[in-house]
Short mmCIF file of C-alpha atoms and ligand atoms in Angstrom, two decimals:
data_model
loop_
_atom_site.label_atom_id
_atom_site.label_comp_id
_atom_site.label_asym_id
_atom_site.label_seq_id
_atom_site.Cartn_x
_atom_site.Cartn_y
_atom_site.Cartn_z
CA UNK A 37 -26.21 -68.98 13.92
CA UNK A 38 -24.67 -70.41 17.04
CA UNK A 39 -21.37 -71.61 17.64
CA UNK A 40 -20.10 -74.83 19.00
CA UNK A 41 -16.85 -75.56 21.12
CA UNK A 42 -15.59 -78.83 20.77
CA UNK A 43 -12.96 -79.49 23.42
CA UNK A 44 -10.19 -81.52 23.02
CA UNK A 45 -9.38 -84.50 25.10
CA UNK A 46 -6.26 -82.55 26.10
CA UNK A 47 -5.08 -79.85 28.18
CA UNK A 48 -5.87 -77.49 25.17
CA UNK A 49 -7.52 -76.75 22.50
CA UNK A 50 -10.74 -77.08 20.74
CA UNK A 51 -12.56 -77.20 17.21
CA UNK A 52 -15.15 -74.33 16.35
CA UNK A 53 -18.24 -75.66 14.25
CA UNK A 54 -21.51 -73.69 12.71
CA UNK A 55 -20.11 -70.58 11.72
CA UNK A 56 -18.32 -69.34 8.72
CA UNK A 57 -15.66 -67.22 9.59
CA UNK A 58 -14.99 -65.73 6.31
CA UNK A 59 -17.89 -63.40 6.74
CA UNK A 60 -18.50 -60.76 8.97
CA UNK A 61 -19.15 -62.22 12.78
CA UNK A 62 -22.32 -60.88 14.52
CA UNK A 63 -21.38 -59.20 18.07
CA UNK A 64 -22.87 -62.90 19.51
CA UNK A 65 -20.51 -64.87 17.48
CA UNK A 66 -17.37 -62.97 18.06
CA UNK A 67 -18.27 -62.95 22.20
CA UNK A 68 -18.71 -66.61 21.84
CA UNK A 69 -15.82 -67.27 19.91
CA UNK A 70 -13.85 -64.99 22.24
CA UNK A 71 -15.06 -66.50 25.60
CA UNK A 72 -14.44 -70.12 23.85
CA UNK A 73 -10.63 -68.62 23.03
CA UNK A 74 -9.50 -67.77 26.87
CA UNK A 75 -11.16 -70.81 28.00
CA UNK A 76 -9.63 -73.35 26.03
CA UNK A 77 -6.04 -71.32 24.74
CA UNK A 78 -5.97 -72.66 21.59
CA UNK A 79 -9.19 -72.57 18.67
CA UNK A 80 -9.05 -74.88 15.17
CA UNK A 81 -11.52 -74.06 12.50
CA UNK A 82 -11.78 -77.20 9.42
CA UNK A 83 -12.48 -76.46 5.99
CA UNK A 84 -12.24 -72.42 6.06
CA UNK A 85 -9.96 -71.92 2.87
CA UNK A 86 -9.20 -68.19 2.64
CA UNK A 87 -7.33 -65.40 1.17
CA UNK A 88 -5.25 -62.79 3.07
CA UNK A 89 -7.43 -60.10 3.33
CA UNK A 90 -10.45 -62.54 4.76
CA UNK A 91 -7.51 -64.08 7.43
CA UNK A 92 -6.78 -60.26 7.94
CA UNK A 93 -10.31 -59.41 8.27
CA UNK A 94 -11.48 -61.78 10.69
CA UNK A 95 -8.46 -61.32 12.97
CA UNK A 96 -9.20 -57.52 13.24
CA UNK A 97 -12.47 -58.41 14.88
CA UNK A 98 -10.71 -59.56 17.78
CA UNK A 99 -8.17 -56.53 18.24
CA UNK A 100 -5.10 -54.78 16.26
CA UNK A 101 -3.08 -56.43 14.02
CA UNK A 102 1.01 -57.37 14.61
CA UNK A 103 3.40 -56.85 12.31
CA UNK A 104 5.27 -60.01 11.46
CA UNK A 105 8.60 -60.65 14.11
CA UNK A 106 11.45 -59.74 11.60
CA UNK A 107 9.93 -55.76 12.08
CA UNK A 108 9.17 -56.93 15.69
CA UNK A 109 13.27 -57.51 16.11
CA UNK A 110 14.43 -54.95 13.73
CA UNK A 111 12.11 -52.16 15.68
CA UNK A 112 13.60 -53.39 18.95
CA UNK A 113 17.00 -54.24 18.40
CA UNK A 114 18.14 -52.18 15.29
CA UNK A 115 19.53 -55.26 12.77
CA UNK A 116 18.58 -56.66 9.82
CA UNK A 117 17.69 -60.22 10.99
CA UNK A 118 17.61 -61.42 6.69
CA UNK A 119 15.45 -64.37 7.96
CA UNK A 120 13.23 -64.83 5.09
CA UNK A 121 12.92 -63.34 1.71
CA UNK A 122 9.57 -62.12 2.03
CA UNK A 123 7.47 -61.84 -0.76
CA UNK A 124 7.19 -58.16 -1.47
CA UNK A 125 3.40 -58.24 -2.38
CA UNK A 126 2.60 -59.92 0.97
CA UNK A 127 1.24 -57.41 3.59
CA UNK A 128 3.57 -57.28 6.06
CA UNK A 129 0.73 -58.17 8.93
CA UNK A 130 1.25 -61.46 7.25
CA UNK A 131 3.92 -63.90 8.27
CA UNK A 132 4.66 -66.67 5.98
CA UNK A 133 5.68 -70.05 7.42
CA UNK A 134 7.10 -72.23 4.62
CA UNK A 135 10.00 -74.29 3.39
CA UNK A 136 8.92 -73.44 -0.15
CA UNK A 137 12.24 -71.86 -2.60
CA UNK A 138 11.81 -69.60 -5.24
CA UNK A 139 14.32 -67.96 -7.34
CA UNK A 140 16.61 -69.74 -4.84
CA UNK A 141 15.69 -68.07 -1.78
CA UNK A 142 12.87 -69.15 0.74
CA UNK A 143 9.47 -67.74 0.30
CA UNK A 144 8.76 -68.05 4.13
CA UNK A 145 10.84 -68.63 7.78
CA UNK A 146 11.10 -71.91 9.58
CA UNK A 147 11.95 -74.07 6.43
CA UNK A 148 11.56 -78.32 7.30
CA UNK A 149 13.04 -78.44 10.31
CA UNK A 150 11.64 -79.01 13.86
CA UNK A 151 10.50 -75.77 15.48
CA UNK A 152 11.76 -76.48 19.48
CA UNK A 153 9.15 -75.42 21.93
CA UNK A 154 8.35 -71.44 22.36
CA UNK A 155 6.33 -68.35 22.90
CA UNK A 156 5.93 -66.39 19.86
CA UNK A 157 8.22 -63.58 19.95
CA UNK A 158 8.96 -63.01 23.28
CA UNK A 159 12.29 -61.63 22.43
CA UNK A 160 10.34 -58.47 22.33
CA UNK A 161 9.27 -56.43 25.42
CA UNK A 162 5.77 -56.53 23.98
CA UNK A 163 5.15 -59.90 22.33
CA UNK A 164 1.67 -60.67 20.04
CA UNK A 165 -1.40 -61.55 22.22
CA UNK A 166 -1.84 -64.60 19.79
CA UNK A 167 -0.93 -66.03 16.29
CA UNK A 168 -3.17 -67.45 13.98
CA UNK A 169 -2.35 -69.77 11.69
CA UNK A 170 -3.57 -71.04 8.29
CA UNK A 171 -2.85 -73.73 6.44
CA UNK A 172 -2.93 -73.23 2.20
CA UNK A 173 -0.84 -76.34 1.85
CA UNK A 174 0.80 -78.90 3.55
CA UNK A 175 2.57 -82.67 3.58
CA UNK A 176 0.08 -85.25 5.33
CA UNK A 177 0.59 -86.47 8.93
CA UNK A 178 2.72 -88.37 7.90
CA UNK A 179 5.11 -87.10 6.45
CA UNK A 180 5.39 -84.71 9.55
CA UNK A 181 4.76 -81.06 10.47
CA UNK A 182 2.33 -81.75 13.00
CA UNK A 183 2.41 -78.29 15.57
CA UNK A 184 1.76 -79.38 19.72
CA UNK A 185 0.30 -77.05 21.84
CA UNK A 186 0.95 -76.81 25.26
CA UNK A 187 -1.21 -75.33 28.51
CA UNK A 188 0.90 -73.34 30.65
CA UNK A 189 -1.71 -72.74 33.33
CA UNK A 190 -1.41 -76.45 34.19
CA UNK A 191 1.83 -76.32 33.86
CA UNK A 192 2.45 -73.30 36.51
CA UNK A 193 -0.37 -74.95 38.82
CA UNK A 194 0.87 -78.54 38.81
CA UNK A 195 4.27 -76.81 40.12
CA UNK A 196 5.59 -78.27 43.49
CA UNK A 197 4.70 -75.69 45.54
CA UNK A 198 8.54 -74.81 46.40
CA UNK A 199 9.43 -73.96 42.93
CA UNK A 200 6.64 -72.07 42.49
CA UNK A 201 8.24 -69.46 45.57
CA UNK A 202 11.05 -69.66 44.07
CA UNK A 203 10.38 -68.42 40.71
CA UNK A 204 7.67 -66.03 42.21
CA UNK A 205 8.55 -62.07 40.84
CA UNK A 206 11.62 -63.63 39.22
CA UNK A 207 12.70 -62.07 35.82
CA UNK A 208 14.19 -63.87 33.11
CA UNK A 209 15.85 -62.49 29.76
CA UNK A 210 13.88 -64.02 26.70
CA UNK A 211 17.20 -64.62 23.83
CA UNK A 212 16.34 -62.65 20.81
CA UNK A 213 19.65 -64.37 19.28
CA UNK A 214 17.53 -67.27 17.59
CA UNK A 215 14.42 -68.84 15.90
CA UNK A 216 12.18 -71.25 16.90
CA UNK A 217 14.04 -73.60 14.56
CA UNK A 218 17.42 -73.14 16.44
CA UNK A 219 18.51 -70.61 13.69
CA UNK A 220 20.75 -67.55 14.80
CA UNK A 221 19.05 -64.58 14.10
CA UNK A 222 21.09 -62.68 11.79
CA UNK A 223 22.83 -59.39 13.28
CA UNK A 224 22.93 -61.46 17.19
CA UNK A 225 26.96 -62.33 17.83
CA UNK A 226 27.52 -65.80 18.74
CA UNK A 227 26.76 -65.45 22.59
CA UNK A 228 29.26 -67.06 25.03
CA UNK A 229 27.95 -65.86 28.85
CA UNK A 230 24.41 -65.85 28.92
CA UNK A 231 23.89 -63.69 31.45
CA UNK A 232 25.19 -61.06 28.73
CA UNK A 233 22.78 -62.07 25.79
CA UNK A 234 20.13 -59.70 24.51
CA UNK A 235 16.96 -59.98 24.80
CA UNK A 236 13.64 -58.95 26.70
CA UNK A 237 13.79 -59.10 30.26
CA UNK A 238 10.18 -61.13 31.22
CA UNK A 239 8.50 -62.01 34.29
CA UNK A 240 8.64 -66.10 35.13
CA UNK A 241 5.47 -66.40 36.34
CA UNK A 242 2.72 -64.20 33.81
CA UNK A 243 -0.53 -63.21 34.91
CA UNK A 244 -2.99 -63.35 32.01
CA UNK A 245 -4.26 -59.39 31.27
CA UNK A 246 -7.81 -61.34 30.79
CA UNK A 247 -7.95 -63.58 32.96
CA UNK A 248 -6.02 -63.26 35.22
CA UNK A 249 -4.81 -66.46 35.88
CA UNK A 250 -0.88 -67.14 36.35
CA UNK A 251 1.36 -69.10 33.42
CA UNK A 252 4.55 -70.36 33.50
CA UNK A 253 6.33 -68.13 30.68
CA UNK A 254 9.64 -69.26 29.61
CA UNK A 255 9.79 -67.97 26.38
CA UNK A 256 12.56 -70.74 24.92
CA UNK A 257 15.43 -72.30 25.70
CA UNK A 258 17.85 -71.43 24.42
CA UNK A 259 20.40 -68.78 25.54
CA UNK A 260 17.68 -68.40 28.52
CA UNK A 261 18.73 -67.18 31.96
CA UNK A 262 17.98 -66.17 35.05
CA UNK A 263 18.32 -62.34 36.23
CA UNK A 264 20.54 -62.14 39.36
CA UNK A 265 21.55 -65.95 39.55
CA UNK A 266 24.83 -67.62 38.89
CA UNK A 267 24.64 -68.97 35.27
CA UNK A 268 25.14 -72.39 36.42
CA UNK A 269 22.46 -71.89 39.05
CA UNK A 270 19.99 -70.33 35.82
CA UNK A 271 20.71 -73.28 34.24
CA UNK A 272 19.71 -75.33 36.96
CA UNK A 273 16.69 -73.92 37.45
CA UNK A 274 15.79 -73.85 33.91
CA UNK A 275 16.53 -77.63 33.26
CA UNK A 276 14.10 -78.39 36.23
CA UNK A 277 11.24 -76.40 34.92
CA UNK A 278 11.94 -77.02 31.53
CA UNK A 279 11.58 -80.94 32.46
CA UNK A 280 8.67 -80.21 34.12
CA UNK A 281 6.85 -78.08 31.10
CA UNK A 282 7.22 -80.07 28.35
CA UNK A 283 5.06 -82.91 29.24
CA UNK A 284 2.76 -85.02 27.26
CA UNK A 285 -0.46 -84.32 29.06
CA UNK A 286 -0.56 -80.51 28.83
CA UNK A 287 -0.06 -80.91 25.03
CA UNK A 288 -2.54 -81.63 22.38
CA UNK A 289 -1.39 -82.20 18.24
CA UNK A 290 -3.01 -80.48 15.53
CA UNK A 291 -2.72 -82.57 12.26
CA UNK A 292 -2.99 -79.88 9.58
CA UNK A 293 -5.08 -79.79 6.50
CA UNK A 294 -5.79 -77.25 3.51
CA UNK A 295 -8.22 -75.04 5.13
CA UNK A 296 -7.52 -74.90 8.95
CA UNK A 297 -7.05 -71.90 10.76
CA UNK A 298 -5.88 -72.86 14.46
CA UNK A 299 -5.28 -69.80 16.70
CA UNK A 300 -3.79 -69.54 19.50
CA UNK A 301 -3.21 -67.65 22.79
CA UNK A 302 0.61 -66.65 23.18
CA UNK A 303 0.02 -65.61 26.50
CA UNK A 304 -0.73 -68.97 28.43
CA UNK A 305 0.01 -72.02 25.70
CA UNK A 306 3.57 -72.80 23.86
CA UNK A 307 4.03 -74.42 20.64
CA UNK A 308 6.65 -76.88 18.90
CA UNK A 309 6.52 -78.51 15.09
CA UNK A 310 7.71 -81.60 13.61
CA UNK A 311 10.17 -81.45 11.11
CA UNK A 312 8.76 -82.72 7.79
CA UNK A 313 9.76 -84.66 4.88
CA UNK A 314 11.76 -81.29 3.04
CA UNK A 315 10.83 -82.71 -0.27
CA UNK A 316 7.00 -82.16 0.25
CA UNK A 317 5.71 -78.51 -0.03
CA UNK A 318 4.12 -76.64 3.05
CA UNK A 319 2.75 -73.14 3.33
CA UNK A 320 1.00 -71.20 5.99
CA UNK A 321 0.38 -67.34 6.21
CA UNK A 322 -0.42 -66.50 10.20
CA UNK A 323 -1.49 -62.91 11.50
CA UNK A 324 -1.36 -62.28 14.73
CA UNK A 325 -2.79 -59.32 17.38
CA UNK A 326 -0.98 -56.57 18.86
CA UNK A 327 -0.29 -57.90 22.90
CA UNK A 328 0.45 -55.87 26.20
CA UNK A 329 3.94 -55.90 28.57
CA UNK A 330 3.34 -59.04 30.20
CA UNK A 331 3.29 -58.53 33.83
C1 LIG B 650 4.41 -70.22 14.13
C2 LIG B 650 4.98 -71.57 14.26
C3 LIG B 650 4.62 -73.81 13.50
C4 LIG B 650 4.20 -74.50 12.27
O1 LIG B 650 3.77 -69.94 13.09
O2 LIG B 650 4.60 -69.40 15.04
O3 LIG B 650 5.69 -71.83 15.18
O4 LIG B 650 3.48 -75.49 12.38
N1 LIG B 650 4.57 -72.43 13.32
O5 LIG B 650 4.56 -74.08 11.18
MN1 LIG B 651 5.78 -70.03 16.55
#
């Protein structure tokens, strides 16, 4: 069998065709799939319904799995962040993204609300390498929930040149105090100085351990800041490069349906969701891969 890549029009992303990934990959496959991976940051496969341990499976092809970020954050930090009520017979290498209640309490993290733009876990010293997500239901487009991905190659290279020496070997401090939804983390104080907020301490400008190209790596926004600047001066800075990230044309949508697995790579591309209509039911279970201290 042999694979095909199917680029987006945008700055990321592409659809992989011809080859089930349920099954065992041959060594060709896997390469290709791989190779297709670091060169376009973000993969979808359509119509590739599966169960756990298949999602589980095929992940471990490509490396070790992660545990999911509430261990990530209890490991690190020492609380008990009580984001989700995780269904006990769930491996916990699974994550599960929902705003589904059962027995009054939420099956999964991020509810209906809009997830602001981020880096998965990178309130951690050692974030995932990538997250892979799977869809077993979801609201149609329009009803909302669609997830943008964004290249932060492009966005690092399309840098004026003097921002780009001024961030050069400048470390930030990633927040651990909330979710990608804008949720305080439970067991994080309400933080009134940034420049006092924990969280990991991460280069501004990442070089990818494959390769090795450089990434503008902000983690999220808020409770951000600069190591060694004034906070007004962080904030500043982070406004302007913020403003300069989040643009349309690095970004592509993925739409979702039953049966896509999109995956991406958390070391060079960002994400943000829509909010959805709360009334409508959506589930996803994502793995993702043990990563390395980014440097
Ligand atoms: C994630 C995430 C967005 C979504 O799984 O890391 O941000 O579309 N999910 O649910
Ligand atoms: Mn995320």
């Amino acid at each position: 069998m042999t694979i095909e890549v199917h680029p987006f029009a945008a700055g990321c992303g592409a659809e992989i065709r011809g080859v089930d990934i349920r099954k065992k990959l041959s060594a060709e496959d896997r390469d290709a799939i791989r190779k297709a991976w670091l060169d376009n940051l973000v993969l979808r496969f359509r119509g590739v319904p599966m169960s756990d341990d298949e999602h589980m499976a095929f992940t471990r092809q490509f490396g070790e799995l992660e545990y999911n970020p509430a261990r990530l954050i209890e490991k690190q930090y020492g609380v008990e962040t009580g984001q989700s009520g995780r269904k006990t017979e769930i491996p916990p290498e699974i994550s599960v993204i929902s705003n589904i209640v059962e027995n009054g309490k939420p099956i999964g993290g991020l509810g209906d609300g809009e997830a602001f733009w981020h880096t998965d876990s990178s309130f951690v010293d050692v974030p995932p390498a990538a997250s892979l997500l799977r869809s077993l239901e979801c609201p149609p487009p329009t009803s909302g929930g669609s997830t943008y991905f964004l290249n932060c190659y492009t966005a690092y290279e399309t840098l004026p040149e003097a921002t780009k020496q001024r961030i050069d070997g400048k470390i930030m401090v990633h927040a651990a105090t909330h979710s990608s939804g804008g949720i305080a983390h439970k067991g994080f104080e309400h933080v009134d100085d940034v420049s006092k907020v924990p969280g990991a301490r991460q280069p501004m400008v990442r070089t990818h351990p494959e390769t090795g190209k450089k990434s503008l790596f902000l983690g999220r926004r808020i409770n951000a800041y600069v190591l060694g600047l004034p906070v007004e001066e962080s904030e500043e800075l982070l406004d302007e490069l913020w403003g300069h990230m989040v643009q349309e044309r690095f970004t592509w949508r993925q739409d979702w349906q039953v049966g896509d697995l999109v995956w991406w790579d958390n070391r060079c591309a960002m994400h943000r969701r829509d909010a959805f209509d709360g009334s409508k039911r959506r589930l996803m279970h994502r793995t993702q891969l043990k990563g390395t201290r980014p440097m």
